[in-house]
Coordinates of C-alpha atoms in Angstrom, one line a residue:
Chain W
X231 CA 45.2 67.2 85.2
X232 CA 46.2 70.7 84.5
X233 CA 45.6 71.8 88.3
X234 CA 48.4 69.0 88.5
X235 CA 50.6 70.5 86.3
X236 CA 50.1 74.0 88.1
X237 CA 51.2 72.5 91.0
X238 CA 53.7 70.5 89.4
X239 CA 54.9 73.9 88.1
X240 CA 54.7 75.9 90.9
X241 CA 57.1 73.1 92.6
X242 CA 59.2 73.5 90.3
X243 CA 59.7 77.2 90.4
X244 CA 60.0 77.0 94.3
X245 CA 62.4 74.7 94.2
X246 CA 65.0 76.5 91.6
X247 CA 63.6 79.6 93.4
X248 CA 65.3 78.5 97.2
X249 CA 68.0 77.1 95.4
X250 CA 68.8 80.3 93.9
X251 CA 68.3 82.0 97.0
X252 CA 70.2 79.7 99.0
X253 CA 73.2 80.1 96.4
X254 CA 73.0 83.7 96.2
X255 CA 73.0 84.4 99.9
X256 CA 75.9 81.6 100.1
X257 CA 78.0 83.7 97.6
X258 CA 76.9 87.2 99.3
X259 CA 78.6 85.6 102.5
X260 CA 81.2 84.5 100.8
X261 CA 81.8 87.9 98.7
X262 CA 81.6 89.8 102.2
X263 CA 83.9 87.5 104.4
X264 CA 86.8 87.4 101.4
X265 CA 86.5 91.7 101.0
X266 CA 86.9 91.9 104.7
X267 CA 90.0 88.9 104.9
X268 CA 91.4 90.9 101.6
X269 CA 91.2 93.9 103.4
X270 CA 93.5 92.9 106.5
X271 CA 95.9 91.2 104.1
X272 CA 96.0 94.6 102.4
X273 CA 96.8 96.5 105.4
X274 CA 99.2 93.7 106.7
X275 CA 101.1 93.9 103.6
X276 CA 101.3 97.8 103.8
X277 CA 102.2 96.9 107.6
X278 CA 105.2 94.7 106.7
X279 CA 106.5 97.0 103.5
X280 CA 106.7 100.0 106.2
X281 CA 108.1 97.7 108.9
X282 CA 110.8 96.6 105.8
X283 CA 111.2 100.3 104.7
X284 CA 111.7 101.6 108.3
X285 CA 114.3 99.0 108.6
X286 CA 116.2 99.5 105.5
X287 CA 116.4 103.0 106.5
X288 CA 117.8 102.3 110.2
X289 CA 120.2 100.1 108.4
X290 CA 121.3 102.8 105.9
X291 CA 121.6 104.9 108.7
X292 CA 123.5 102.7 110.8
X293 CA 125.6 102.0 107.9
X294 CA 126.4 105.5 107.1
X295 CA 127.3 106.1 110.8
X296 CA 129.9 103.3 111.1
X297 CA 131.4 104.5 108.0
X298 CA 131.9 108.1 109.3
X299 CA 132.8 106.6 112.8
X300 CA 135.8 104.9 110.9
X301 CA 136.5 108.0 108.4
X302 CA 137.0 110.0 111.6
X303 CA 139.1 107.6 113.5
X304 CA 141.2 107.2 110.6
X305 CA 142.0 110.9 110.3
X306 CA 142.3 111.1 114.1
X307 CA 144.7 108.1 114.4
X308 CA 146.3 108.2 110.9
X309 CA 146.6 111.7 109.4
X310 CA 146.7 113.7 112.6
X311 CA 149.7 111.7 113.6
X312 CA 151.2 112.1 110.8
X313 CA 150.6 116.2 110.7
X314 CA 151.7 116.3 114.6
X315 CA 155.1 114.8 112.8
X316 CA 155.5 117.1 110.7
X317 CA 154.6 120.0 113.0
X318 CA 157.9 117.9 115.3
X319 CA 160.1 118.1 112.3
X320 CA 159.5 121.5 111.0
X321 CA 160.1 123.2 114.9
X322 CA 163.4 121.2 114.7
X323 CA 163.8 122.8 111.5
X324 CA 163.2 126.1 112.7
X325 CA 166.2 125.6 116.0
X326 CA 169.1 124.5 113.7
X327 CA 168.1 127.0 110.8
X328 CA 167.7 130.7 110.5
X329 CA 163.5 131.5 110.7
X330 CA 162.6 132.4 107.4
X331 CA 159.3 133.9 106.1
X332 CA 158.9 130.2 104.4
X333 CA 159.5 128.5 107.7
X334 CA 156.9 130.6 109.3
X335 CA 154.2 129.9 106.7
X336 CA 155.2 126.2 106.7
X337 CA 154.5 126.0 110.3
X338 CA 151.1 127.9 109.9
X339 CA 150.0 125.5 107.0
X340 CA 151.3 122.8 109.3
X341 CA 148.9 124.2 112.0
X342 CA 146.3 124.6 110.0
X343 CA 146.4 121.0 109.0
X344 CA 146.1 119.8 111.7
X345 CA 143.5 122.0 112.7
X346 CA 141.6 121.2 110.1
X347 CA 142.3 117.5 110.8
X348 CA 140.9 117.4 114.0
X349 CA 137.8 119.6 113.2
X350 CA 137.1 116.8 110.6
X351 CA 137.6 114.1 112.7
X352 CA 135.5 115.2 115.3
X353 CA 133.0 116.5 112.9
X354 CA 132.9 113.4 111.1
X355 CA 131.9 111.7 114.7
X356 CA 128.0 111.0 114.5
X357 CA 127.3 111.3 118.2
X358 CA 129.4 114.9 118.9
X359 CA 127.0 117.0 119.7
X360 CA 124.6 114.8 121.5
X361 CA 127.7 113.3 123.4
X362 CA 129.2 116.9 124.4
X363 CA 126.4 119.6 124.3
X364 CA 126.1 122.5 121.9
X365 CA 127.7 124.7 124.1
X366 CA 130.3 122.5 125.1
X367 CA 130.9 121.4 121.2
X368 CA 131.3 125.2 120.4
X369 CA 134.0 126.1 123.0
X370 CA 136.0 123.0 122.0
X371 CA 135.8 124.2 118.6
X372 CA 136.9 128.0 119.9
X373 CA 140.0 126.5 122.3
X374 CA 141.2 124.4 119.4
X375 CA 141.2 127.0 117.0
X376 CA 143.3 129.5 119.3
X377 CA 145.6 126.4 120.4
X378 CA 146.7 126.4 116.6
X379 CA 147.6 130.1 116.8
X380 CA 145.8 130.9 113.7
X381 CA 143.6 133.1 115.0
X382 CA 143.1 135.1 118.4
X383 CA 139.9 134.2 120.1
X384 CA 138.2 136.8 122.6
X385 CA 135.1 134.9 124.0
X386 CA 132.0 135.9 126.1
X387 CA 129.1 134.1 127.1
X388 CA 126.0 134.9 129.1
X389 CA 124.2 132.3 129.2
X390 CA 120.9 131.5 131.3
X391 CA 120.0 127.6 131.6
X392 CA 118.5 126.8 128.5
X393 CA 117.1 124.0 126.8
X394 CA 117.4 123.2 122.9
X395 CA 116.5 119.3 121.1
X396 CA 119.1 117.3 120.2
X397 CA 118.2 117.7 116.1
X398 CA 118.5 121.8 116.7
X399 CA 121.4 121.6 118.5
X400 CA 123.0 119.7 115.5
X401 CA 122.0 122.6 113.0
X402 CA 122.9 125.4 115.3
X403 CA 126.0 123.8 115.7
X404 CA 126.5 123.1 111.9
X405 CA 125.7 127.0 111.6
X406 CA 128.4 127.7 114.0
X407 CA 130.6 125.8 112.4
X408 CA 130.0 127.5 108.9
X409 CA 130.7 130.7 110.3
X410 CA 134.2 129.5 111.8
X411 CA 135.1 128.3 108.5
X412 CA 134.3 131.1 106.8
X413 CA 136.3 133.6 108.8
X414 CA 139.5 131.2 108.7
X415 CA 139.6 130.5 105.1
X416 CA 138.3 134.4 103.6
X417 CA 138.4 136.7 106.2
X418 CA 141.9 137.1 106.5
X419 CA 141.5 138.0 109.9
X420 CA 143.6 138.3 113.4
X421 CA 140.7 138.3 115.6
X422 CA 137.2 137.3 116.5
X423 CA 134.8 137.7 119.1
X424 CA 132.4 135.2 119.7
X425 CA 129.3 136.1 122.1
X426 CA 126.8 132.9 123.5
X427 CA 123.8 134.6 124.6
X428 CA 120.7 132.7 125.8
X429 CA 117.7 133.1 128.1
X430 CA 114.1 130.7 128.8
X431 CA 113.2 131.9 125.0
X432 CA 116.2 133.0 123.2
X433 CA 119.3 131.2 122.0
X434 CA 122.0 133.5 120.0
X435 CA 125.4 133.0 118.9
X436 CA 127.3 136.7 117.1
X437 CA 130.8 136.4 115.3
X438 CA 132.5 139.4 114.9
X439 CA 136.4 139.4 112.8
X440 CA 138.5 142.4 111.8
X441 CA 139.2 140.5 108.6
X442 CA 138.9 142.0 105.1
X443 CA 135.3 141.8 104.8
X444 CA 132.5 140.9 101.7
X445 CA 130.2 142.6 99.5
X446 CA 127.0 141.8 101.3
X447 CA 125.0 142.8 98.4
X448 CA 125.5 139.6 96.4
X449 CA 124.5 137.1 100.0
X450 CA 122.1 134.7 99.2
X451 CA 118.5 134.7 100.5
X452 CA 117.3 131.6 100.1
X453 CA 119.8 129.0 99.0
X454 CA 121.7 130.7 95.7
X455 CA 125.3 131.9 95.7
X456 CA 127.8 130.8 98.2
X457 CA 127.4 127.2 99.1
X458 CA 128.1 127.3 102.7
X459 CA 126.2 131.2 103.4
X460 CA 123.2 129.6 101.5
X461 CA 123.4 126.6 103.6
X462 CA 123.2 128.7 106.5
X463 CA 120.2 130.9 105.4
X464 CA 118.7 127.4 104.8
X465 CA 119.3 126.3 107.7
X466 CA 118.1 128.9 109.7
X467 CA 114.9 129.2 108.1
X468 CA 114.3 125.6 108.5
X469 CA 114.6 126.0 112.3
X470 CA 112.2 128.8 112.4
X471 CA 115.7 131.2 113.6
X472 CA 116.9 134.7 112.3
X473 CA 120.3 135.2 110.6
X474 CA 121.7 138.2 109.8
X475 CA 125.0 139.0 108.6
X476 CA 127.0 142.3 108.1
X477 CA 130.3 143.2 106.3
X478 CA 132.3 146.2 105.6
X479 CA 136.2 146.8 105.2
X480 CA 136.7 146.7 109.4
X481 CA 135.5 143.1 109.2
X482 CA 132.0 140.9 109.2
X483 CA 129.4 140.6 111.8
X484 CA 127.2 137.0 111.7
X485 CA 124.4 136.9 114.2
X486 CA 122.1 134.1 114.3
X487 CA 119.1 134.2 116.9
X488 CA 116.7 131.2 117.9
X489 CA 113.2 132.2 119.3
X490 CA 112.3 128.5 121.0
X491 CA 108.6 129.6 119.9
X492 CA 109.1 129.4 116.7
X493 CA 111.4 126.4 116.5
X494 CA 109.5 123.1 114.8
X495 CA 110.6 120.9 117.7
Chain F
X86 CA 98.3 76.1 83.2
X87 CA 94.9 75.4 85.3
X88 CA 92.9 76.7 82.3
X89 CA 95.1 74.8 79.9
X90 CA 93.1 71.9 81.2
X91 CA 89.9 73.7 81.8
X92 CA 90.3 74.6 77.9
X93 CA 91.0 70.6 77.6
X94 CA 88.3 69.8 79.9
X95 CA 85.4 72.2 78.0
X96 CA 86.9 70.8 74.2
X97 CA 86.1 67.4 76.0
X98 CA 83.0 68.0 77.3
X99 CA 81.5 68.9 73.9
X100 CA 82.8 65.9 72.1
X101 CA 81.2 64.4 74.9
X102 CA 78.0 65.8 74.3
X103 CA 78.1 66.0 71.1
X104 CA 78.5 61.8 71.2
X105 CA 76.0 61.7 73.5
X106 CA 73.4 63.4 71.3
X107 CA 74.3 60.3 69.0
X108 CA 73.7 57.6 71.2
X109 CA 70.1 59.2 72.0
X110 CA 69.6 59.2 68.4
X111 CA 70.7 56.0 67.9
X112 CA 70.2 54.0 70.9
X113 CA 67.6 56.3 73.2
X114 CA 70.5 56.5 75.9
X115 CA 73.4 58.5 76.5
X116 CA 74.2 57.2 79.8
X117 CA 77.2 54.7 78.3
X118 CA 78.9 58.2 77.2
X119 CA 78.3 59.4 80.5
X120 CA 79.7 56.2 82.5
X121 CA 83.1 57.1 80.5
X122 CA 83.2 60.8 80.9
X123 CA 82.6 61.2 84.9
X124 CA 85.7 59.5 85.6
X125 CA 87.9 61.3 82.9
X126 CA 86.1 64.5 83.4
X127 CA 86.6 64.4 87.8
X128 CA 90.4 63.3 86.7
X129 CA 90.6 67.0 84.6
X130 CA 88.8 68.9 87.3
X131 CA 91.1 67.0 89.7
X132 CA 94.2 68.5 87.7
X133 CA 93.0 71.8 87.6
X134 CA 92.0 72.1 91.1
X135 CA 95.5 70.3 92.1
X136 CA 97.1 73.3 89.8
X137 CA 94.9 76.5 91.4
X138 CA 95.6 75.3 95.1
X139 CA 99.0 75.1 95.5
X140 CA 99.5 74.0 98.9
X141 CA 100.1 69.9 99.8
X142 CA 97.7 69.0 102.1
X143 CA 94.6 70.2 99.8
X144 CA 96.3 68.4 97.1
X145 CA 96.7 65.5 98.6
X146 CA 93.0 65.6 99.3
X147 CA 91.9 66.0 95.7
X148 CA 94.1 63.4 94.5
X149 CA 92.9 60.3 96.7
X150 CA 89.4 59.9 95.9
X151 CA 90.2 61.1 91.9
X152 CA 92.6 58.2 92.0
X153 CA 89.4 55.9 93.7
X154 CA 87.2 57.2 91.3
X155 CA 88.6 55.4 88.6
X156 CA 88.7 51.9 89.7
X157 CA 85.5 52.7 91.4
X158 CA 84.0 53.6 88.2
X159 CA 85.5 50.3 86.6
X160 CA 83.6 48.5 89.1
X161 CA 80.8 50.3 89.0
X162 CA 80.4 50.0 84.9
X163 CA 81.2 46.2 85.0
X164 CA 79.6 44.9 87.5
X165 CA 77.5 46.8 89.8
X166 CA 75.2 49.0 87.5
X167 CA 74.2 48.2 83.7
X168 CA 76.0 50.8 81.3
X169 CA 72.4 52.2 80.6
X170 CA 71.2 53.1 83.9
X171 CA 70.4 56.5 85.1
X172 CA 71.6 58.0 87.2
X173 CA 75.0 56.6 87.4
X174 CA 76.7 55.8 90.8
X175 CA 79.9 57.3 89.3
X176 CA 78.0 60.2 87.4
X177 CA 76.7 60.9 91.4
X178 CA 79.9 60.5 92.9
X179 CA 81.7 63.0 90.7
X180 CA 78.9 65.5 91.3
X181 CA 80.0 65.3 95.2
X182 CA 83.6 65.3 94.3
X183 CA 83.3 68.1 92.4
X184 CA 81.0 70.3 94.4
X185 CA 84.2 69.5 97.5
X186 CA 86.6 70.5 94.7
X187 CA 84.4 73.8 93.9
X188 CA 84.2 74.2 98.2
X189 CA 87.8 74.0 98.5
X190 CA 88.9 76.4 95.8
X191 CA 86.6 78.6 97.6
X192 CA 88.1 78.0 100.9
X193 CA 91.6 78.6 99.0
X194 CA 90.4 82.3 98.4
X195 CA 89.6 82.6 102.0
X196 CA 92.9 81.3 102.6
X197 CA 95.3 83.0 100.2
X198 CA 93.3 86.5 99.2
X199 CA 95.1 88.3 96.4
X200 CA 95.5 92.4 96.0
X201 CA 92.9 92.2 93.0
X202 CA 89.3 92.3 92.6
X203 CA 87.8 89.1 93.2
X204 CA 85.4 90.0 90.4
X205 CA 88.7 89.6 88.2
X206 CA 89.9 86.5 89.6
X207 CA 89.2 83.4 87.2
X208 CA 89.6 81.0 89.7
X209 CA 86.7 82.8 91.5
X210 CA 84.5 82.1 88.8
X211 CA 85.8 78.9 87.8
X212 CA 84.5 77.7 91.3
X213 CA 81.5 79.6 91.0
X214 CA 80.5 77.9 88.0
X215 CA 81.6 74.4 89.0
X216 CA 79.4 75.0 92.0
X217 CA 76.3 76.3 90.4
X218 CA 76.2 73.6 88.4
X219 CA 76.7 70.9 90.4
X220 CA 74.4 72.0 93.0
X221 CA 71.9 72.5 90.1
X222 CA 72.6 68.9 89.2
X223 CA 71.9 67.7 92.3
X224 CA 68.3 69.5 92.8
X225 CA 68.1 67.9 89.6
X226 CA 68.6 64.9 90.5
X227 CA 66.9 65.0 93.3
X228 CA 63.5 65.7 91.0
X229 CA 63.9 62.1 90.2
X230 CA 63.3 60.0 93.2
X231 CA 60.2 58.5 94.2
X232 CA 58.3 61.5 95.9
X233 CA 58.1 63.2 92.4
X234 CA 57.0 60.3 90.3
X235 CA 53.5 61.4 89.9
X236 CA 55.7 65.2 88.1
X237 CA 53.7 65.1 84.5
X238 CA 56.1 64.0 81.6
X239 CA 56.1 67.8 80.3
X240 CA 57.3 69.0 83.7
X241 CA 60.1 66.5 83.8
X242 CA 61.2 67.5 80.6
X243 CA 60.7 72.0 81.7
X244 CA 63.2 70.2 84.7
X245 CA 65.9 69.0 82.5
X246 CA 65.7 72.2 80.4
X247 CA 66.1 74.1 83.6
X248 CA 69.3 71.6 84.5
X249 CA 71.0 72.5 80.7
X250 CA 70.5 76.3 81.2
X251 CA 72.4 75.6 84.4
X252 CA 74.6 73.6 82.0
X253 CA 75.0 76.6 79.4
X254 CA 75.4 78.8 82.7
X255 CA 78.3 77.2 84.0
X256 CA 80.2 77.0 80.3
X257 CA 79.5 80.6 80.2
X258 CA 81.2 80.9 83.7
X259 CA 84.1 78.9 82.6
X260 CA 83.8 81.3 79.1
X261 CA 84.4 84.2 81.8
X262 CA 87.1 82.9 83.8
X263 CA 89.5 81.6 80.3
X264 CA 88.8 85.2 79.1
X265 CA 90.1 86.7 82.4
X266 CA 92.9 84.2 82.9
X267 CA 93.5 86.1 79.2
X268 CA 97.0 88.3 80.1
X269 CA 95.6 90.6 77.4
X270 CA 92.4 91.2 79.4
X271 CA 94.4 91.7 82.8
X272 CA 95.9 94.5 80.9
X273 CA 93.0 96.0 79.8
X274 CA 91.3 95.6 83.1
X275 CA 94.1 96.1 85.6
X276 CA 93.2 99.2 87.7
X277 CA 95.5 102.4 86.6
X278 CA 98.2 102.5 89.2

């Protein structure tokens, strides 16, 4: 009888022993197939929030874009008619009346408007420079400028056949444009030479005025001071390029240089 | 609201037992308690399970045979097998139903996995103990037909001792999954983000 109860005992124990077994191995499985499912919801829902954030992005973009697009064909169609108008009305001004010094700075802020006008508008334009070229984008700037008779342009360029990305192209060009600003609205200057250089490894642009000149002392190195300088410097170092600027009483000399080797694209 | 009823379901299940300890005392049997409870007891699981998988089809599924359990059970007490007879058809029947309940939720995880730990999810345990249980039930069960009559009365009763730690295992279980369905705990627990 007790031999019995061994066995009876040991049958027991088996039998809660494989049913543990079996339910532990069951719940392994199970552990192991849900970790590896939880996994590839994980990285599909990381998939689908960067496919969301990429999109929200292109549509901010695109956004942005349209709304430039129409701020620059507003001042195109709208305020640069309206300057041209006035430039109409203060010539016929100038053929019935005597010239006075006021008439003559009328008809130079008149030009400038509409200078500036149409620098906006096409600045404004999202696809400018990767529509016209850098180059291209540059000498439009320099015709325009000497069309308004604000300034006299001299203009050189030696240029080998060069080749710069689209997203450099932009920031040179924004460079450029700085540095036109800058000697129209402090320079006080009658003249500029600008001077395109380039070769296989080298992109440069120079701008040299006979305006009044700065104090160089106080230019920014590294984003302080004056907001469109600093830009610039910022600019430049962000492109890997070398800008250098010098100023005295005869006038200010801006020369920015563009090694392609050490340019991040 | 799934552990509402599971809450409802437990405080059930002890009156339950508690009754049942009675009729032993009383009458030697507690299988009239039990003929009562399965079908109220797979109803509750039925509701819980109905609330933790929210998709139709699955629903659908655990509704139908809880709604033939009860006039099945009706049947089964009036006619078909005397109130004191063990093991109950019904008393089987909800072991099976439950166990496809317990399979489902777990199929539901599969399914529908969530960001956090398993390990923190009280439905995982919730199923997890249902299912330990009721497979523990059925080995149980199994230890009483005919190839183990000649099992010494002593061994029998070692069996059903073995069946209520299984018992106090799965309450524990439930214990477990109520605390973690606890919003205080999922604050105290939640990985730092």
């Amino acid at each position: 009888m007790p031999q019995q109860n061994d066995n009876d005992l040991l049958l027991v124990i088996a039998g809660v022993t494989v049913f543990f077994l079996l339910f532990a191995i069951g719940l392994i499985v199970f552990v192991v197939v849900y970790y590896n499912k939880q996994r590839a919801f994980r990285r599909e829902k990381e998939q689908a929030e960067a496919r969301y954030r990429e999109e929200l992005a292109r549509t901010q973009q695109e956004v942005r874009t349209e709304l430039l697009q129409n701020v620059s064909d507003e001042i195109h169609d709208n305020l640069g008619q309206v300057a041209s108008l006035i430039k109409i009305y203060v010539n016929t001004l100038q053929v019935n009346d005597p010239q006075t010094e006021s008439h003559k700075e009328l008809k130079n802020l008149v030009n400038r408007l509409i200078y500036d006008l149409k620098t906006l508008s096409l600045n404004t334009r999202p696809d400018y420079i990767t529509q016209a070229g850098l180059i291209d984008a540059m000498e439009t700037d320099l015709n325009r400028l000497e069309a308004s008779g604000m300034i006299h342009i001299r203009y050189e360029k030696n240029m080998e056949e060069f080749t710069l990305h689209n997203d450099l192209q932009l920031i040179v060009y924004r460079m450029f444009q700085e540095s036109v600003n800058n000697v129209i609205k402090h320079a006080q200057a009658t003249e500029i030479l600008v001077q395109l250089t380039s070769d296989q490894h080298h992109f440069s642009f120079q701008l040299q005025d006979n305006g009044k000149g700065f104090d160089t002392v106080s230019l920014p190195e590294a984003g302080k001071g004056k907001s469109g300088i600093a830009n610039m410097y910022r600019r430049s170092v962000a492109i890997g390029g070398d800008l250098s600027i010098q100023s005295d009483t005869r006038g200010t000399s801006i020369l920015f240089t563009l090694n392609h080797k050490n340019s991040p694209v | 609201m799934p552990f509402r009823l599971l809450t409802i379901l437990l405080a059930f299940s002890f009156f339950t037992e508690s009754l049942s300890r009675l009729f032993i005392k009383e009458f030697y049997n507690p299988m009239p308690v039990y003929h009562i409870y399965a079908p109220i007891s797979v109803m509750l699981y039925c509701g819980i399970v109905y609330l933790m998988v929210p998709r139709k089809l699955i629903q659908w599924i655990c509704i139908i045979p809880a709604m033939i359990a009860i006039p099945f059970s009706l049947l089964n007490s009036l006619y078909l097998q005397p109130l004191d007879e063990f093991p109950s058809n019904m008393v089987l029947f909800s072991h099976i139903l439950l166990s496809v309940y317990s399979l489902i939720i777990f199929y539901h995880l599969l399914y529908s996995p969530e960001d956090r730990s398993l390990f923190r999810n009280p439905v995982f345990w919730f199923s997890v103990g249902t299912l330990i249980f009721q497979a523990a039930s059925f080995v149980y069960l199994g230890f009483d037909q005919p190839i183990f009559s000649k099992l010494s009365p002593e061994m029998k009763i070692t069996i059903s001792n073995v069946h209520l730690y299984f018992a106090m295992l799965m309450y524990a279980i439930y214990g477990l999954s109520l605390w973690l369905d606890n919003p205080r705990s999922e604050t105290h627990h939640a990985p730092a983000e």
